PDB file of C-alpha atoms in Angstrom:
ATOM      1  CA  UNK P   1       0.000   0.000   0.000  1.00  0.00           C
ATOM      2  CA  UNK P   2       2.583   2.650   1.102  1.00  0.00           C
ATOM      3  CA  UNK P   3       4.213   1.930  -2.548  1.00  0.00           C
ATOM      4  CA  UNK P   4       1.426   2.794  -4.079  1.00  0.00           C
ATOM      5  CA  UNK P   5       0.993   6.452  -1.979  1.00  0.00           C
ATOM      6  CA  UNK P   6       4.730   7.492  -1.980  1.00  0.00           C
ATOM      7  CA  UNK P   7       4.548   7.799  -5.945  1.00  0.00           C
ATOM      8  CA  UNK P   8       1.740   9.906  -5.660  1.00  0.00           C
ATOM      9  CA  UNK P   9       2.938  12.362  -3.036  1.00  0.00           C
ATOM     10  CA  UNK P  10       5.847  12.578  -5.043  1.00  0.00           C
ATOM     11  CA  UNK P  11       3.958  14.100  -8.402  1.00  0.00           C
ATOM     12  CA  UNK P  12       2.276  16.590  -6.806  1.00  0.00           C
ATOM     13  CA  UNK P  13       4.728  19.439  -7.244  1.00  0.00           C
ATOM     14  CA  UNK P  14       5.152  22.404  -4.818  1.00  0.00           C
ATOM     15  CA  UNK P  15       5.210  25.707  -6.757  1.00  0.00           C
ATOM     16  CA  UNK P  16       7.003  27.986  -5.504  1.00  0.00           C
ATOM     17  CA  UNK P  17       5.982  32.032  -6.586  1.00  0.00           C
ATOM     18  CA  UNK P  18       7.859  34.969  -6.284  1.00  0.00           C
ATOM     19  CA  UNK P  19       5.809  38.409  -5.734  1.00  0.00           C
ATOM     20  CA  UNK P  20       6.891  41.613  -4.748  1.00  0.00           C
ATOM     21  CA  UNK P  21       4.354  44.060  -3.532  1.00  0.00           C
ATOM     22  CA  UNK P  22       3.686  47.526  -4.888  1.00  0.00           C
ATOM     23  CA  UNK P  23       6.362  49.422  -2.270  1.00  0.00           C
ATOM     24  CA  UNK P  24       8.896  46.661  -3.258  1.00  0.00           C
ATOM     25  CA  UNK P  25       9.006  43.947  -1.033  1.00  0.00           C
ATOM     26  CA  UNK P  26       9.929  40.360  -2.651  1.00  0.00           C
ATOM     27  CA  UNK P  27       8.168  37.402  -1.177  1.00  0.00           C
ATOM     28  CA  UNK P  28       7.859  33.886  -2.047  1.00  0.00           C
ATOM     29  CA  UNK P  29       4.590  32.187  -1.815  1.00  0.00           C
ATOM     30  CA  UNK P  30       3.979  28.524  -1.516  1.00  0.00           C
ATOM     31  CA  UNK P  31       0.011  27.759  -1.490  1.00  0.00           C
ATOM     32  CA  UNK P  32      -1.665  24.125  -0.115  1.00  0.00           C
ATOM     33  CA  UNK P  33      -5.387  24.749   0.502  1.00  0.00           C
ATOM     34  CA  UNK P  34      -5.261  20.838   2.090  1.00  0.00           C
ATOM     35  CA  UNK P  35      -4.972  22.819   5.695  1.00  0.00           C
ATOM     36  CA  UNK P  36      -7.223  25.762   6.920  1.00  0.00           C
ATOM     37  CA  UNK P  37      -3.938  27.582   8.280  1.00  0.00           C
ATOM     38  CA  UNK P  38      -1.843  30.134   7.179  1.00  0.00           C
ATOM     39  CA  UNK P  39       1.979  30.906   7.576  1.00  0.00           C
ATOM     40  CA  UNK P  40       4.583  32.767   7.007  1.00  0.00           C
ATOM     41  CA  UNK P  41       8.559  33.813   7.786  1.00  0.00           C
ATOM     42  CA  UNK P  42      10.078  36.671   7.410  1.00  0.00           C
ATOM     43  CA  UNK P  43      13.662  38.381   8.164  1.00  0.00           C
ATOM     44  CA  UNK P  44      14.893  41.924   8.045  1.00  0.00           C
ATOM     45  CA  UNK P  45      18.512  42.762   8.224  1.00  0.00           C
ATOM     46  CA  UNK P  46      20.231  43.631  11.370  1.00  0.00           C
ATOM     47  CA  UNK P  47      20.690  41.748  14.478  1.00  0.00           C
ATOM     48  CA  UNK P  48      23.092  41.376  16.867  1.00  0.00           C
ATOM     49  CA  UNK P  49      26.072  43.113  15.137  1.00  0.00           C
ATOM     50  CA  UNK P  50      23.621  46.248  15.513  1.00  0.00           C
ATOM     51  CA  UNK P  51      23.660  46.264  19.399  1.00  0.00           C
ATOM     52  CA  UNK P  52      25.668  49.443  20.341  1.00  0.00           C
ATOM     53  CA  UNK P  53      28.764  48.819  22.312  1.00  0.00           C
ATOM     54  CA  UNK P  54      27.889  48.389  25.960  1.00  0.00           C
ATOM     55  CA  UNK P  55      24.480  47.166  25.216  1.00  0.00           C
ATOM     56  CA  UNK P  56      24.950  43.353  23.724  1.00  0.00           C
ATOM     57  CA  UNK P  57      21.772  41.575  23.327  1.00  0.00           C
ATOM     58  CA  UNK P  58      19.721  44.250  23.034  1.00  0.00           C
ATOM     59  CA  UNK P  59      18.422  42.626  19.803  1.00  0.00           C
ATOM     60  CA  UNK P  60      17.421  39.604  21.279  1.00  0.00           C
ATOM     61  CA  UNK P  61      15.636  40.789  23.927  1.00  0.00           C
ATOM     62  CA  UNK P  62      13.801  43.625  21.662  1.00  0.00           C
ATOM     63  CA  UNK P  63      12.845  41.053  19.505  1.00  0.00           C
ATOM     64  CA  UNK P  64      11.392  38.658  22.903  1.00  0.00           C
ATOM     65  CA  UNK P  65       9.242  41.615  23.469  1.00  0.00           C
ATOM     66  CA  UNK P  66       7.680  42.223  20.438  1.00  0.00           C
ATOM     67  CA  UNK P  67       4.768  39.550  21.135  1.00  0.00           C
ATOM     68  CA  UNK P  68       4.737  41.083  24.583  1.00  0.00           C
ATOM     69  CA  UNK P  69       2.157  44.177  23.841  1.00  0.00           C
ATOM     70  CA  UNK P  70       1.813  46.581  21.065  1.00  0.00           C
ATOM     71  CA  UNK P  71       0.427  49.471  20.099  1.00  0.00           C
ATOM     72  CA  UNK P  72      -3.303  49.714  22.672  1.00  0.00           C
ATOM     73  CA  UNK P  73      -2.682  45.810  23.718  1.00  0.00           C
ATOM     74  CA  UNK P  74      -0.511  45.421  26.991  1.00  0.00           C
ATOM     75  CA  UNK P  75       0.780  42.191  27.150  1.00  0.00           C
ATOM     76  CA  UNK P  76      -2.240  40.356  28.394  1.00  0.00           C
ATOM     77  CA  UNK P  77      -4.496  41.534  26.223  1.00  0.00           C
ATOM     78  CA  UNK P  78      -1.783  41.123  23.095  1.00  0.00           C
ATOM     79  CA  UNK P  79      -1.807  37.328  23.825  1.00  0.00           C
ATOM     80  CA  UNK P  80      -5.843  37.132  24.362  1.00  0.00           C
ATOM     81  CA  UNK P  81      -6.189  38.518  21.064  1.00  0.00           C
ATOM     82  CA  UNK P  82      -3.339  35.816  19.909  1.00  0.00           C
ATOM     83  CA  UNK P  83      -5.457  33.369  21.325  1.00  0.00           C
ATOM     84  CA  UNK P  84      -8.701  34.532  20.079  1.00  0.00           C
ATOM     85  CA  UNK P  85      -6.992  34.497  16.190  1.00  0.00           C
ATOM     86  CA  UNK P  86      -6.056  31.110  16.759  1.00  0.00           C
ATOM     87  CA  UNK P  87      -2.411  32.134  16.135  1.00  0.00           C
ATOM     88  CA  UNK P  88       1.031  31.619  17.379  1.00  0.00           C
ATOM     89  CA  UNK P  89       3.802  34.328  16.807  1.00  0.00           C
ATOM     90  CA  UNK P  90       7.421  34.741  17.396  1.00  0.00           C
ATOM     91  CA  UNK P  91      10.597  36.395  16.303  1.00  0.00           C
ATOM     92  CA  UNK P  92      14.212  36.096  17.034  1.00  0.00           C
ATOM     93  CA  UNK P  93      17.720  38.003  16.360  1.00  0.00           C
ATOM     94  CA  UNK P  94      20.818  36.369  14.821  1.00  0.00           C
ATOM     95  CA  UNK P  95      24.016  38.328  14.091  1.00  0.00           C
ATOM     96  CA  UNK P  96      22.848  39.101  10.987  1.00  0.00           C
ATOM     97  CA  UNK P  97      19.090  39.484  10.956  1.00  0.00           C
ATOM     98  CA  UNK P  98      15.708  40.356  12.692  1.00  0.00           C
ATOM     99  CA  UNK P  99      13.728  36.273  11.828  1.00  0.00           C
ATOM    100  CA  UNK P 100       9.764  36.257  12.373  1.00  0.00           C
ATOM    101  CA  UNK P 101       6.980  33.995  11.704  1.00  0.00           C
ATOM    102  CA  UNK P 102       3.183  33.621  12.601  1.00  0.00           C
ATOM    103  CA  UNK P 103       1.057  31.054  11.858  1.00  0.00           C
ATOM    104  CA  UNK P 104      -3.108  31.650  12.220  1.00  0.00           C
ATOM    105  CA  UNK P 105      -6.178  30.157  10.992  1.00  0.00           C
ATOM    106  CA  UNK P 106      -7.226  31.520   7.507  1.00  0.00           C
ATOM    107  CA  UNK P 107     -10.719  32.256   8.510  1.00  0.00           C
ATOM    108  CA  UNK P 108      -9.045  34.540  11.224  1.00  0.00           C
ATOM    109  CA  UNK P 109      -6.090  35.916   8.860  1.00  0.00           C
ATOM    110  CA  UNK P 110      -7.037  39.576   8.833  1.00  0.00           C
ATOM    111  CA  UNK P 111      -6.783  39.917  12.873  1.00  0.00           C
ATOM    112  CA  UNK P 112      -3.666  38.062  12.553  1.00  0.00           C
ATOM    113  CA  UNK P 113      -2.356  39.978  10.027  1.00  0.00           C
ATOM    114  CA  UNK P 114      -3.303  43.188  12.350  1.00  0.00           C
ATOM    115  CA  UNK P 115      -1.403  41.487  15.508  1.00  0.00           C
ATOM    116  CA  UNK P 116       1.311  41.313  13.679  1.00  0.00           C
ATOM    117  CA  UNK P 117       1.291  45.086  12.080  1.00  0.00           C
ATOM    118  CA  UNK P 118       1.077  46.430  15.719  1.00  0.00           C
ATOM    119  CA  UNK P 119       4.106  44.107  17.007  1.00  0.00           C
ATOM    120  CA  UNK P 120       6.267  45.061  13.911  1.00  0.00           C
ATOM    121  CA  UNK P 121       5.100  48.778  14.087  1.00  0.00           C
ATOM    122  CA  UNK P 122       4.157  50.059  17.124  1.00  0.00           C
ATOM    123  CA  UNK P 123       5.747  47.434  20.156  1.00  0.00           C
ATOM    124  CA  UNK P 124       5.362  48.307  23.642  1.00  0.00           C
ATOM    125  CA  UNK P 125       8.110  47.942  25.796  1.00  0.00           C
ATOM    126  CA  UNK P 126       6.778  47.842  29.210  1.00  0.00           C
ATOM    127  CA  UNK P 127       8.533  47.499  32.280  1.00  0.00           C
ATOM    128  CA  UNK P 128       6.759  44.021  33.579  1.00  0.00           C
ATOM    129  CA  UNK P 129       7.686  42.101  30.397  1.00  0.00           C
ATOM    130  CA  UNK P 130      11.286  43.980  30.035  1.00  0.00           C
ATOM    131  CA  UNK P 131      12.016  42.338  33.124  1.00  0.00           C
ATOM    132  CA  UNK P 132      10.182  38.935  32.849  1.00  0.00           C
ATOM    133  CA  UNK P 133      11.908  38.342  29.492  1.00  0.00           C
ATOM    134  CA  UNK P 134      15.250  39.903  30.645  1.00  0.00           C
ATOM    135  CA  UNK P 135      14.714  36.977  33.346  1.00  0.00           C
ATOM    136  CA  UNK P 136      14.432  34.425  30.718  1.00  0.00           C
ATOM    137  CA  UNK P 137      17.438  35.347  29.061  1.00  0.00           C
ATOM    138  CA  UNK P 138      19.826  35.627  31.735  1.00  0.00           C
ATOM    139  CA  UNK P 139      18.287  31.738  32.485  1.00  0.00           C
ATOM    140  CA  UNK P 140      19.108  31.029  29.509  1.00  0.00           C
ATOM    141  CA  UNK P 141      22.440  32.025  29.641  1.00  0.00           C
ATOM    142  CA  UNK P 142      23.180  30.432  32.656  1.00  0.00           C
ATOM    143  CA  UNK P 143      21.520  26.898  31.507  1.00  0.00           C
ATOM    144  CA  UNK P 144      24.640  27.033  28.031  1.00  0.00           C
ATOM    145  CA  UNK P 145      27.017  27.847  30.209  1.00  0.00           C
ATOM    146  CA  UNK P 146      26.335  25.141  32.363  1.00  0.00           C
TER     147      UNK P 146
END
């Protein structure tokens, strides 16, 4: 039976798009309507070889907060409205770039979409989180080292 299948999978072909929107911006777009859900990654450049001297790490934890309130939303309410999309967003800093996805329902894109215009455009960076995700790093610091 499985013989039969793996040929199958095989010939359906994943196309693969490029489009760029009107201010410029390439993207590549890969579409399977098997699954209600939508997602996407994305990167801008900078990172951590951006952090002033003094001040290491300031990318990563800017980019920890970013899912941590924006714009009206304090943190609390950021996440209810997460949870009330049905999606999941994060982001992350390497030396070289600012990484992002978010994955949401497609009925539920649009407030997604908004979620993620707010984190990427207007963050908050309260004192509460600043500290709780300051925490986590330091933790995590501590755990590689050990």
């Amino acid at each position: 039976m499985l013989f039969l299948i793996l040929p199958a999978l095989a010939a359906r072909a994943t196309e693969i798009q490029s489009v760029t929107s009107p201010k410029g911006v390439t993207a590549w777009l890969v579409e399977d309507y098997s699954v209600p859900v939508v997602a996407i990654r994305f990167a801008f450049g900078g990172g951590s070889t951006q952090d002033p001297p003094g001040k290491e790490g300031l990318a990563n934890l800017m980019t920890g907060l970013f899912h941590e309130g924006a714009g009206p939303l304090d943190s609390e309410a950021f996440q209810i409205k997460l949870d009330d999309a049905g999606a999941e967003m994060s982001f992350g800093a390497t030396r070289d770039g600012i990484y992002g996805s978010l994955r949401m329902l497609a009925e539920q894109r649009h407030e997604a979409f908004d979620l993620l215009r707010l984190a990427v455009n207007e963050p908050r960076f309260d004192q509460a989180p600043i500290d709780r995700i300051r925490a986590q790093v330091l933790s995590g610091i501590i755990a590689n080292e050990n």
